[in-house]
mmCIF file of C-alpha atoms and ligand atoms in Angstrom:
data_model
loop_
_atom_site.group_PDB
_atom_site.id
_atom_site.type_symbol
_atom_site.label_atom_id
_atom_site.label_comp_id
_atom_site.label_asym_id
_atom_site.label_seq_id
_atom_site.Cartn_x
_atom_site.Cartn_y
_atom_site.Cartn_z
ATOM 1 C CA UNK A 19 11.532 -34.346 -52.486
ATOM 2 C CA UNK A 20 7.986 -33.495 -50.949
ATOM 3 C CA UNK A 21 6.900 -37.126 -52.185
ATOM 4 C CA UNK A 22 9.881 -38.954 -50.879
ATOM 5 C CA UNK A 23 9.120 -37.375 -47.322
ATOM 6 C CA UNK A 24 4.978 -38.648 -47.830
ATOM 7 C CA UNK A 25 6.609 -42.027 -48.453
ATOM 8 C CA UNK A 26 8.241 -41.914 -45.490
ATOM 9 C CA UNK A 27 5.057 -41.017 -43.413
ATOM 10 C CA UNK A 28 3.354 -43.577 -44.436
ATOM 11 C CA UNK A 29 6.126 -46.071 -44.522
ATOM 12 C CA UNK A 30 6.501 -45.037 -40.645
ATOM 13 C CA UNK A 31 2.672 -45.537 -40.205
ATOM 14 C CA UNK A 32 2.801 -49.086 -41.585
ATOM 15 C CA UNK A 33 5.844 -49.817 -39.342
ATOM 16 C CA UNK A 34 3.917 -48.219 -36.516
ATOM 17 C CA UNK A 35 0.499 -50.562 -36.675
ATOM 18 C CA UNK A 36 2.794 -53.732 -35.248
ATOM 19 C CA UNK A 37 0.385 -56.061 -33.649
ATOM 20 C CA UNK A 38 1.284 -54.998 -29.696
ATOM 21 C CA UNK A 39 0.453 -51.247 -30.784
ATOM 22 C CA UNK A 40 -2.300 -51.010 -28.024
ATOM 23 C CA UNK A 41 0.694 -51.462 -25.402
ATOM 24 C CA UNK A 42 1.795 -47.807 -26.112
ATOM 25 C CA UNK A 43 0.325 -45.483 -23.230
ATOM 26 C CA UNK A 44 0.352 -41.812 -23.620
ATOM 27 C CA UNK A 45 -1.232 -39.336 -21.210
ATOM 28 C CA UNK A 46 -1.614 -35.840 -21.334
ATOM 29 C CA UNK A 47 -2.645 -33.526 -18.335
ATOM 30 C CA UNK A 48 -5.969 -30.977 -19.183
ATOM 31 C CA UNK A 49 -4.352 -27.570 -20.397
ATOM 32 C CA UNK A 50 -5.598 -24.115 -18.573
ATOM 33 C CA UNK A 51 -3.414 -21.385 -21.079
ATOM 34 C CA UNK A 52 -2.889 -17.976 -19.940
ATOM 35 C CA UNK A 53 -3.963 -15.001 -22.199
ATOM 36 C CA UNK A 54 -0.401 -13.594 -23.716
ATOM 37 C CA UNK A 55 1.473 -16.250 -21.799
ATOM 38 C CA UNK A 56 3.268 -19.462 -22.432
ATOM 39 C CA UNK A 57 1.236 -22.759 -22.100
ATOM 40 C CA UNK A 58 2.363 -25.910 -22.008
ATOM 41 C CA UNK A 59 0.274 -29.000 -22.169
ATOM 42 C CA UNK A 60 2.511 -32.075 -20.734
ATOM 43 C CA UNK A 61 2.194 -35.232 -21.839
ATOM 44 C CA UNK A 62 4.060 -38.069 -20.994
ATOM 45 C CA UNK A 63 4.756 -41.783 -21.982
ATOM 46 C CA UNK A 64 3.596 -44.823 -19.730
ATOM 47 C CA UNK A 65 6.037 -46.787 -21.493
ATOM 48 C CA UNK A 66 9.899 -46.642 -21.265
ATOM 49 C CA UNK A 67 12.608 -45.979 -24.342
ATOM 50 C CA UNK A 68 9.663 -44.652 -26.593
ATOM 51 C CA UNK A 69 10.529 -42.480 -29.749
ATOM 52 C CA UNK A 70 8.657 -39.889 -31.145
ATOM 53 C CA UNK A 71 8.657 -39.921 -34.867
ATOM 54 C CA UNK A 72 6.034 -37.406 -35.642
ATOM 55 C CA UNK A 73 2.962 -35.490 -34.172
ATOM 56 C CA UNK A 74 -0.176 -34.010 -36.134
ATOM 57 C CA UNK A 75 -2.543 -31.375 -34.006
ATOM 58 C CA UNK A 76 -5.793 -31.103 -35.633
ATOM 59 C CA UNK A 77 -8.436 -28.775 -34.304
ATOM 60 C CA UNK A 78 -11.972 -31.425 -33.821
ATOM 61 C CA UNK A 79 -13.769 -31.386 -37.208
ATOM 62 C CA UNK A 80 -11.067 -30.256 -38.921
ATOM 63 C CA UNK A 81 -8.704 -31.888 -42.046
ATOM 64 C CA UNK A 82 -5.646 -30.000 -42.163
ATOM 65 C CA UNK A 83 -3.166 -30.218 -38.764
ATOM 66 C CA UNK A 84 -3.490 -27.043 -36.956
ATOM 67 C CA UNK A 85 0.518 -27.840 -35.837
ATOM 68 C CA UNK A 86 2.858 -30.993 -37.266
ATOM 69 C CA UNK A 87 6.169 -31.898 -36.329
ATOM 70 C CA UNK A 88 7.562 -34.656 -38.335
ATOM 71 C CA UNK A 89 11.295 -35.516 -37.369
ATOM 72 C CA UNK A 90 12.542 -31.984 -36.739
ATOM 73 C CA UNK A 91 10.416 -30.320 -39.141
ATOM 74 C CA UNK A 92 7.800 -28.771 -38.005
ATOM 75 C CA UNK A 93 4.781 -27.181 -39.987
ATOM 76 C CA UNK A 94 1.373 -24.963 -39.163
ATOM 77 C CA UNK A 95 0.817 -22.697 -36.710
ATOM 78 C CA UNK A 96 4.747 -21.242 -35.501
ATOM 79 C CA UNK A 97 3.452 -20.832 -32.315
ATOM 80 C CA UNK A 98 3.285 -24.433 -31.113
ATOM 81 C CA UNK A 99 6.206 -26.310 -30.864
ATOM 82 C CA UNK A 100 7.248 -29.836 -29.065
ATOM 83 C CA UNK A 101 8.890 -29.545 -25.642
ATOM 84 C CA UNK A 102 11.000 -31.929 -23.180
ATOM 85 C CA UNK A 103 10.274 -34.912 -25.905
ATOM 86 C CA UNK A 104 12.524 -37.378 -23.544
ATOM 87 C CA UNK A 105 9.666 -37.924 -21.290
ATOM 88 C CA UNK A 106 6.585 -37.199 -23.776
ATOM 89 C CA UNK A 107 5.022 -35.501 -26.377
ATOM 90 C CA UNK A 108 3.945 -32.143 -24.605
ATOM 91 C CA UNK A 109 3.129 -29.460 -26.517
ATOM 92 C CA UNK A 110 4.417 -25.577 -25.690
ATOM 93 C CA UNK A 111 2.455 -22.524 -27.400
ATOM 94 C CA UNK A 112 3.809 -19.239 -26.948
ATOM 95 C CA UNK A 113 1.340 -16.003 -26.918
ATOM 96 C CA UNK A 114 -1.609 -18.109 -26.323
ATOM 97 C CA UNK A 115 -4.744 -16.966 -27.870
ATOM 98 C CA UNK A 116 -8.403 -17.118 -27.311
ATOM 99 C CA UNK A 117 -8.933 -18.798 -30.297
ATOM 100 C CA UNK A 118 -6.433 -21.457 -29.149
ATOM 101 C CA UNK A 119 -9.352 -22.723 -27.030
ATOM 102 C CA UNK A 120 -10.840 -25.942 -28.398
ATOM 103 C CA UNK A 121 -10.699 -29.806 -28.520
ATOM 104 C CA UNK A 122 -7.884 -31.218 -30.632
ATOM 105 C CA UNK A 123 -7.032 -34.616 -31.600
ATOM 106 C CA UNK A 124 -3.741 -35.261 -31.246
ATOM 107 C CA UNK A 125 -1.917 -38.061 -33.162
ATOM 108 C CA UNK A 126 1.732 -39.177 -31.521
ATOM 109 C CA UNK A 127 3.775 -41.447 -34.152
ATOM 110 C CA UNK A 128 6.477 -43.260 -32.303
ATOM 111 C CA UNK A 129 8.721 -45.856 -32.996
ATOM 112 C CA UNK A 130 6.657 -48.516 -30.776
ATOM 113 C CA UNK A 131 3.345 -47.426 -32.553
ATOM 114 C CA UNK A 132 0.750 -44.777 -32.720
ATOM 115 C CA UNK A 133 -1.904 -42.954 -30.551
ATOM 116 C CA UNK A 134 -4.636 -40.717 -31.107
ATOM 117 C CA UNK A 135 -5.236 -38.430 -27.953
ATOM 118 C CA UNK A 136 -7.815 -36.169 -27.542
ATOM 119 C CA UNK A 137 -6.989 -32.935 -26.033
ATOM 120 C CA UNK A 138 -8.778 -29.523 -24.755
ATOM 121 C CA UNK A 139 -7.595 -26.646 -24.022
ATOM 122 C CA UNK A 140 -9.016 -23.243 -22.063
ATOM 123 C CA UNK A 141 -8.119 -20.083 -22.027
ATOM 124 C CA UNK A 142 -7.979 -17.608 -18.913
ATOM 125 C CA UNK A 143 -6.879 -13.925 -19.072
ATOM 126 C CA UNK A 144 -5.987 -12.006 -15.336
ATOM 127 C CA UNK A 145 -7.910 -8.973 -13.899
ATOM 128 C CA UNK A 146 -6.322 -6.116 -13.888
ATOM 129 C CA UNK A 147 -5.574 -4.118 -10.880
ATOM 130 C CA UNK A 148 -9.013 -3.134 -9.217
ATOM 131 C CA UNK A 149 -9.900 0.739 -9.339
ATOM 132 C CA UNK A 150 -11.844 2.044 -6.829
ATOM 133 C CA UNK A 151 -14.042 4.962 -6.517
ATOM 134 C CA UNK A 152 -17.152 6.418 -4.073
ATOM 135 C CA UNK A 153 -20.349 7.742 -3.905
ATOM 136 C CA UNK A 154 -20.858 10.494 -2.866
ATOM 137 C CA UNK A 155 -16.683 11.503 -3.889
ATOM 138 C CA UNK A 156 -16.863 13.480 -0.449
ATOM 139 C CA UNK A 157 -17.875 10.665 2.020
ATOM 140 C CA UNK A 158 -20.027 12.019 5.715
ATOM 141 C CA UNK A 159 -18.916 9.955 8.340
ATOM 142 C CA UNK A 160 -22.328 8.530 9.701
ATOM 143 C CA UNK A 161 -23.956 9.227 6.004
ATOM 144 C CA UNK A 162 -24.755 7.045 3.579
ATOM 145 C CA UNK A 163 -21.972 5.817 0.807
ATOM 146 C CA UNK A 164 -21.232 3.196 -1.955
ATOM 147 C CA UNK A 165 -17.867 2.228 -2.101
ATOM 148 C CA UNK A 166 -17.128 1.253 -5.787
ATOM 149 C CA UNK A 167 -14.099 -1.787 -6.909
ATOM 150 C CA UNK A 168 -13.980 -2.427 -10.561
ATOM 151 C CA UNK A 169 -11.889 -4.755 -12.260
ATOM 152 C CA UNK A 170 -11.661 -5.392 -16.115
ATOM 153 C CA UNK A 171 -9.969 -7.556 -18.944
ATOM 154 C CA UNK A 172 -10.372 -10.682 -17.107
ATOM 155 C CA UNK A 173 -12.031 -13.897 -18.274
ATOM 156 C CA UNK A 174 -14.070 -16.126 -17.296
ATOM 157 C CA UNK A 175 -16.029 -14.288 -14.313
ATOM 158 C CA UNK A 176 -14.497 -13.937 -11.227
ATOM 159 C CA UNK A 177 -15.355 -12.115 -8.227
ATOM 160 C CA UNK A 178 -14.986 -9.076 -5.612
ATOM 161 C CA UNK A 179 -14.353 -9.432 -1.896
ATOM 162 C CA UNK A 180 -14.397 -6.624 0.575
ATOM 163 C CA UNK A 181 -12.455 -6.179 4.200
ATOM 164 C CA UNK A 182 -12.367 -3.097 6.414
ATOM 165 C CA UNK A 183 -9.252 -1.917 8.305
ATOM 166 C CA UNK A 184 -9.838 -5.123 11.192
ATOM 167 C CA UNK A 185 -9.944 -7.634 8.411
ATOM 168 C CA UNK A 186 -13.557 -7.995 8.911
ATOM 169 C CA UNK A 187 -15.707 -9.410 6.162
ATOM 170 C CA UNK A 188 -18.060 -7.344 4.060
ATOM 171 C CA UNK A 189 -18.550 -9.141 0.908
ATOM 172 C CA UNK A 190 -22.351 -10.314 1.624
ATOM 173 C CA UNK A 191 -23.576 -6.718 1.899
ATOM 174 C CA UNK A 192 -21.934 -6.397 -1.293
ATOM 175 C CA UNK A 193 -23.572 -6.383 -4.845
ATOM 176 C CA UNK A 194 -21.461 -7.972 -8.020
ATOM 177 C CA UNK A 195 -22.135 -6.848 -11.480
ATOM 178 C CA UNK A 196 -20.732 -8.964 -14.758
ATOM 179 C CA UNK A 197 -20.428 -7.528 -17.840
ATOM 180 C CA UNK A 198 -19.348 -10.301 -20.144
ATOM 181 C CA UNK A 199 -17.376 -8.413 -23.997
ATOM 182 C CA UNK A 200 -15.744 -9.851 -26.662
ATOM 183 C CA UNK A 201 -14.002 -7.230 -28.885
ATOM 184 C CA UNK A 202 -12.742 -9.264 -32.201
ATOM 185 C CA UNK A 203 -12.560 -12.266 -30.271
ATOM 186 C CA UNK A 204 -10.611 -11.255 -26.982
ATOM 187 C CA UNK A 205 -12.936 -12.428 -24.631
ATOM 188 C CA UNK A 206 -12.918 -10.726 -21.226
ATOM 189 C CA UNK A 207 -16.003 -10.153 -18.029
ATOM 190 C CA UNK A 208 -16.354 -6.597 -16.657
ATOM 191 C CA UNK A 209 -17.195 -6.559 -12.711
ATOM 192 C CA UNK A 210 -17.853 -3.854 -10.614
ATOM 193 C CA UNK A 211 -18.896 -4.667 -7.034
ATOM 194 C CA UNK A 212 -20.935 -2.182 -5.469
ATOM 195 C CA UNK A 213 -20.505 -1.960 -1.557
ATOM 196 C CA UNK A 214 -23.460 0.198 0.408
ATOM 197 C CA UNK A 215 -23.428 1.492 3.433
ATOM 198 C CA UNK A 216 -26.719 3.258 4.621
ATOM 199 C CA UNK A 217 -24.594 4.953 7.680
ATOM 200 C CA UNK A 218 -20.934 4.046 6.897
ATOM 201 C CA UNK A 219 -18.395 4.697 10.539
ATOM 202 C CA UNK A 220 -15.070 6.039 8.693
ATOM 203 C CA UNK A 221 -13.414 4.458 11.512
ATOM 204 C CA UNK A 222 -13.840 0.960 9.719
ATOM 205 C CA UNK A 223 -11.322 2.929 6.966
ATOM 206 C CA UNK A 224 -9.295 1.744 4.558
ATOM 207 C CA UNK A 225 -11.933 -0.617 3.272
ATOM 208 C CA UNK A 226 -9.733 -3.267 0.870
ATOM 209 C CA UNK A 227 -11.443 -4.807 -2.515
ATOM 210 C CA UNK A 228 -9.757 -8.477 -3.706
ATOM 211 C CA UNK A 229 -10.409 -9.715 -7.179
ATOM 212 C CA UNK A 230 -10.138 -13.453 -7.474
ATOM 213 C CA UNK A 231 -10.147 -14.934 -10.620
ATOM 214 C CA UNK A 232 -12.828 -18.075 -11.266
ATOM 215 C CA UNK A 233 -10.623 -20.660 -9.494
ATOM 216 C CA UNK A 234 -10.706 -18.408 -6.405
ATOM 217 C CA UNK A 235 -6.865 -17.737 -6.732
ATOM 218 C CA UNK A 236 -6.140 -13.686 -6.021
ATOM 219 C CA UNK A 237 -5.497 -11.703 -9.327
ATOM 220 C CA UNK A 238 -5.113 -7.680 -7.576
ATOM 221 C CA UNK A 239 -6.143 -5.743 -4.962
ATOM 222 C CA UNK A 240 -6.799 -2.493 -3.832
ATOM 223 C CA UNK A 241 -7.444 0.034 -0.666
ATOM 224 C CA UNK A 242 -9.963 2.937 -1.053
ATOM 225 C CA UNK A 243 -9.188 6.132 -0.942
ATOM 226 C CA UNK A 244 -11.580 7.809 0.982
ATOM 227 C CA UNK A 245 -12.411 11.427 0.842
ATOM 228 C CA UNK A 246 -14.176 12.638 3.680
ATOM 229 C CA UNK A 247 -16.747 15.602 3.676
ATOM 230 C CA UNK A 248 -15.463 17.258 6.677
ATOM 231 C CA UNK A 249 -11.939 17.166 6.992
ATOM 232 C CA UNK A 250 -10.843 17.747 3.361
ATOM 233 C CA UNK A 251 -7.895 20.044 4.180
ATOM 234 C CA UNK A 252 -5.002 16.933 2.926
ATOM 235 C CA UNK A 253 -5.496 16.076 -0.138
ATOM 236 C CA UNK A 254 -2.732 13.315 0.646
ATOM 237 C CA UNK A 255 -4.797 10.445 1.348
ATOM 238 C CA UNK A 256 -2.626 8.677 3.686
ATOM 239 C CA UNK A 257 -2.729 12.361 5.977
ATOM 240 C CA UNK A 258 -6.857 12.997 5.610
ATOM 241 C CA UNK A 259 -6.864 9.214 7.110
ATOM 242 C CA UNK A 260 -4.974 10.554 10.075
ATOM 243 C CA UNK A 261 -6.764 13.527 10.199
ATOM 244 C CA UNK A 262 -10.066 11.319 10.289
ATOM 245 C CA UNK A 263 -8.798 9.720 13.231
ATOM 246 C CA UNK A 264 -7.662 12.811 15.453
ATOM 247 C CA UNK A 265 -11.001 14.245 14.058
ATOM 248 C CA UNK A 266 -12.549 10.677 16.106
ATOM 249 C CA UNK A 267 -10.414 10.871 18.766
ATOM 250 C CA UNK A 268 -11.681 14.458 19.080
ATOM 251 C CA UNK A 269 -15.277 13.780 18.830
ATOM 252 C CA UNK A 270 -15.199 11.096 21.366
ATOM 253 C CA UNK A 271 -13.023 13.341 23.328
ATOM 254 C CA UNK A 272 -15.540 15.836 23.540
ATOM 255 C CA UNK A 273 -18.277 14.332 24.543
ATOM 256 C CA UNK A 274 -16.835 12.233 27.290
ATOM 257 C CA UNK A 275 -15.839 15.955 28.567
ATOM 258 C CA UNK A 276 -19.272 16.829 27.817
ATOM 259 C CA UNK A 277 -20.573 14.121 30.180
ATOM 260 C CA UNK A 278 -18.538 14.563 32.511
ATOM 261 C CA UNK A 279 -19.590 18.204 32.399
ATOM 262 C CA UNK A 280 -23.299 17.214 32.733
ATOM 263 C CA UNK A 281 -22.757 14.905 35.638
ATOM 264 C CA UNK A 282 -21.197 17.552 37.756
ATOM 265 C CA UNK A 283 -23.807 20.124 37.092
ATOM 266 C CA UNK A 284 -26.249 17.051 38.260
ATOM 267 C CA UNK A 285 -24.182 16.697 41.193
ATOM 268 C CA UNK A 286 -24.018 20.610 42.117
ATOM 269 C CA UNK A 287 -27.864 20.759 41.778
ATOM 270 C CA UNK A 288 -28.678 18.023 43.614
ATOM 271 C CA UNK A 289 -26.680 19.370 46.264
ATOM 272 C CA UNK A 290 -28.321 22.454 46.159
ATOM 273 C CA UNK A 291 -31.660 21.103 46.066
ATOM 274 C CA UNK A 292 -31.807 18.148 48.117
ATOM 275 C CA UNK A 293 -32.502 14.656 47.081
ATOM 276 C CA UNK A 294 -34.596 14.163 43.660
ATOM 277 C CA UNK A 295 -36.528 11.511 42.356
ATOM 278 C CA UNK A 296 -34.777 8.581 41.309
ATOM 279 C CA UNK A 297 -36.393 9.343 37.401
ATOM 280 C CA UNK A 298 -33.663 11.841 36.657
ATOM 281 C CA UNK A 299 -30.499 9.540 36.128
ATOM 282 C CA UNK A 300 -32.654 7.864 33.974
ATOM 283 C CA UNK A 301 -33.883 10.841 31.474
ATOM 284 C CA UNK A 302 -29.988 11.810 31.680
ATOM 285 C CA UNK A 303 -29.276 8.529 30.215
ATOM 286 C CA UNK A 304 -32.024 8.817 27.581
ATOM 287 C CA UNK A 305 -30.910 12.546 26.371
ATOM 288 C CA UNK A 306 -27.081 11.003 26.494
ATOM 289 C CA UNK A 307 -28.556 8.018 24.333
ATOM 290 C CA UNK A 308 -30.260 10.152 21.598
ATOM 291 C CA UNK A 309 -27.196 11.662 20.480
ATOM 292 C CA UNK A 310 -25.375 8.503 19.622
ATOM 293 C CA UNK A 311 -28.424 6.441 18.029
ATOM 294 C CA UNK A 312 -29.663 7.274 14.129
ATOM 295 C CA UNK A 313 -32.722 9.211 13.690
ATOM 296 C CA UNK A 314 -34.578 6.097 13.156
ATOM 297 C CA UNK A 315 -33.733 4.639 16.574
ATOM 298 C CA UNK A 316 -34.071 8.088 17.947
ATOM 299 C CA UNK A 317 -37.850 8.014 19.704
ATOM 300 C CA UNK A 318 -37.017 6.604 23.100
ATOM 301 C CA UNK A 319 -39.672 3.791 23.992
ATOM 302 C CA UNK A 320 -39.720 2.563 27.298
ATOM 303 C CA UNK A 321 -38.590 -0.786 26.115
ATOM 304 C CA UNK A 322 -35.275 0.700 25.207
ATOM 305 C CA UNK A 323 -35.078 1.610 28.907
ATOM 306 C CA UNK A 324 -34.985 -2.046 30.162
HETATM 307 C C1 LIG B 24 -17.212 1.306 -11.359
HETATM 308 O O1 LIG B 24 -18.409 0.882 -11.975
HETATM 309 C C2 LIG B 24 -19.572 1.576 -11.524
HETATM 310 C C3 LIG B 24 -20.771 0.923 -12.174
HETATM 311 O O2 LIG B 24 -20.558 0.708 -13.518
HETATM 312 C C4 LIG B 24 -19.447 3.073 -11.845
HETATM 313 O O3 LIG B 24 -20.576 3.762 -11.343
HETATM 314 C C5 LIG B 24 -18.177 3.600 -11.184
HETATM 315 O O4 LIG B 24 -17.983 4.962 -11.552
HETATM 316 C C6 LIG B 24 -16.972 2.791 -11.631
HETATM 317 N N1 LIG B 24 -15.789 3.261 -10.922
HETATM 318 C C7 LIG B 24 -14.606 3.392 -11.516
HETATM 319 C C8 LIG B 24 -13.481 3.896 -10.686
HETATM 320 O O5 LIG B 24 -14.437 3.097 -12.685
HETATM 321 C C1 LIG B 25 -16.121 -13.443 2.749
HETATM 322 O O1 LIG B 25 -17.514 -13.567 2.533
HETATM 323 C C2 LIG B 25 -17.851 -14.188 1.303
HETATM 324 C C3 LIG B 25 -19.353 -14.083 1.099
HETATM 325 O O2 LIG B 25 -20.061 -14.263 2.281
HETATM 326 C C4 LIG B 25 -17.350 -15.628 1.320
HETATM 327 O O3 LIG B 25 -17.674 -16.261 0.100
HETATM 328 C C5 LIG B 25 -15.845 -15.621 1.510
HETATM 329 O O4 LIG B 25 -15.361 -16.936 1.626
HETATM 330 C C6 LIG B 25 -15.461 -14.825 2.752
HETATM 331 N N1 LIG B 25 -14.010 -14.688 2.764
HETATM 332 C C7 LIG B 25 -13.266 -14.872 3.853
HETATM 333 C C8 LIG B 25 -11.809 -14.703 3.720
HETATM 334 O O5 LIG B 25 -13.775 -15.177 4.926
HETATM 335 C C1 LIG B 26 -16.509 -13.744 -29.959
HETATM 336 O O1 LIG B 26 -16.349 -13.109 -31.223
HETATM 337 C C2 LIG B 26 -15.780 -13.952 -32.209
HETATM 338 C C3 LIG B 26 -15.612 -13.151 -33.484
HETATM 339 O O2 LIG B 26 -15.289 -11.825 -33.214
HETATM 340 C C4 LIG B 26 -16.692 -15.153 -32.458
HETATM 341 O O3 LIG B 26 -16.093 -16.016 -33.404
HETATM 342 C C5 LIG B 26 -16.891 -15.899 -31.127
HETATM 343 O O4 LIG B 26 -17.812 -16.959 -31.311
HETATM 344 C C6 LIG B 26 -17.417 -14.959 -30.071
HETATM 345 N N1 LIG B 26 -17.450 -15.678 -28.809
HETATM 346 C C7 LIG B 26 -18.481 -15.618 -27.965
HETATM 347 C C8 LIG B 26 -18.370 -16.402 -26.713
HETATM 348 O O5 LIG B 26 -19.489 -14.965 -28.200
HETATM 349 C C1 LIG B 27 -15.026 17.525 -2.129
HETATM 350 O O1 LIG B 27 -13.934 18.068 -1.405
HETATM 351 C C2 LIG B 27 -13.041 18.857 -2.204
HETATM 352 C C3 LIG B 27 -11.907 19.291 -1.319
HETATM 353 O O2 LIG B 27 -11.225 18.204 -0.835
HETATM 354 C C4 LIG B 27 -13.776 20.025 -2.799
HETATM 355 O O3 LIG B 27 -12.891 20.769 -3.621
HETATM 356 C C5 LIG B 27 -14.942 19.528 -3.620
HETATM 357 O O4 LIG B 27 -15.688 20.627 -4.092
HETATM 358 C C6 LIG B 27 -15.836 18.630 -2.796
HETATM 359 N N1 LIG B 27 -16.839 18.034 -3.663
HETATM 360 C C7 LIG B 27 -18.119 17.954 -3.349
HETATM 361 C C8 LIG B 27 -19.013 17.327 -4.363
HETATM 362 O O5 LIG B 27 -18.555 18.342 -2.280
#
């Protein structure tokens, strides 16, 4: 039985080598699988009316076909499996693996001759969805911070972009880390951006991360949570970012009242004691200044005055 059906192999081979042979065209399109997912490489026929009579997949440097298919048997690896054979000899494989990756040759038997195509095939696998976390947890409006977005089980590397509440882009002051793994051959990269602020303004809030896998096409997302130091009453994330912005509204609030305040007692003691020299606005300005700049910036050269 088995050697009638190796007669007929090699019967169809010695039909196949006819003398036009080099007239049949086949072309398949580079493969990118999907970890887990289906992949199918497409490959289709230059010629018209072509039939396929049988395919052999070997992996390069290899004997034995990794996958035949030889009339509607097929044999190997139960994975792979011919698809849409009107138009071509494309190949499907279900679950696709890691070790799927490779160069093939890849023999097409057809009724108007044979071709010997070599293939390659890569494998990506998606990021998960980014978590996020901070240092410190409790954030100080106007301290310092590191705003954490890691993303895992992806392959190859990728990378992490950031964006505050006005869309604005914060991905230079940002710092990527890689951590390539491969656990029993499941490849996969690690990456954890690290965003720093050295003063961070909680009114930039919700800062967004964006993982993007290597071909810079969008694989998850995610909005920080951010805890802040002084108005940790809600727990409720969505509340504590309200509360952060009556807390705002409140500061600013304040100390527009407090300037006005200021300016009238300037007003009441000028009044009372005639006119002053024209240096006072000025060291009003400075002391109004000093509040609002860091420590750093604090010392008020005349420069600043200009
Ligand atoms: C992200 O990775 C950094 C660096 O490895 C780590 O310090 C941080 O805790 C991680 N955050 C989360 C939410 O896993
Ligand atoms: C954000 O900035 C990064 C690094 O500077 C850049 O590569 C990226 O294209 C920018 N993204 C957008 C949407 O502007
Ligand atoms: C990953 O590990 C497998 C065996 O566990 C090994 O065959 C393969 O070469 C490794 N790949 C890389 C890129 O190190
Ligand atoms: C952060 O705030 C929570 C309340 O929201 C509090 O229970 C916790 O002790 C604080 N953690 C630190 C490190 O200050």
């Amino acid at each position: 039985m088995s050697s009638v059906k190796v007669m007929l192999v090699v019967s169809l081979f010695i039909l196949a080598v006819k003398p036009n042979s080099g007239l049949l065209k086949v072309e398949c399109l580079p493969a990118v699988g999907i970890l887990a997912q289906t992949t199918v490489i497409r490959c289709v026929f230059k010629n018209k009316d072509i039939h396929i009579l049988g395919v052999y997949l070997t992996k390069t440097g290899q004997n034995k076909p990794f996958f035949s298919q030889v009339g509607s048997e097929s044999s190997g690896d139960p994975r792979f499996s011919l698809e849409n054979l009107a138009v071509g000899p494309s190949l499907q494989i279900s679950d696709t693996m890691f070790s799927d990756e490779g160069k093939y040759e890849y023999r097409v038997v057809t009724d108007s001759g044979f071709k010997e195509i070599q293939l390659s095939i890569s494998v990506r696998a998606k990021y998960k969805d980014p978590v996020t976390s901070t240092w410190p947890k409790n954030v100080t409006d106007g301290g310092p911070a590191s705003l954490y977005c890691n993303a895992t089980d992806g392959y190859p590397e990728g990378f992490i972009h950031w964006f505050d509440r006005s869309g604005t882009n914060w991905t230079i002051n940002s710092e990527l880390t890689k951590v390539p793994k491969n656990i029993s051959g499941v490849k996969s990269v690690a990456l954890s951006s690290k965003l720093t602020f050295k003063s961070i303004n909680l009114g930039l809030a919700p800062f967004r991360c964006i993982v993007f896998n290597s071909k810079y096409v969008q694989d998850g997302e995610n909005t920080l949570k951010i805890t802040s130091a002084i108005s940790d009453v809600n727990k409720d994330s969505s509340r504590s970012n309200a509360t952060n912005i009556v807390a705002g509204v409140m500061v600013i609030g304040s100390l527009i009242v407090g300037l006005l305040f200021a300016l009238l007692c300037f007003k009441k003691r000028n009044a009372h004691h005639g006119r002053r020299p024209s240096a006072h606005p000025i060291l009003s300005y400075e002391t109004g200044r000093a509040d609002e700049d860091d420590v750093e910036n604090g010392d008020s050269s005349p420069e600043k005055l200009q």
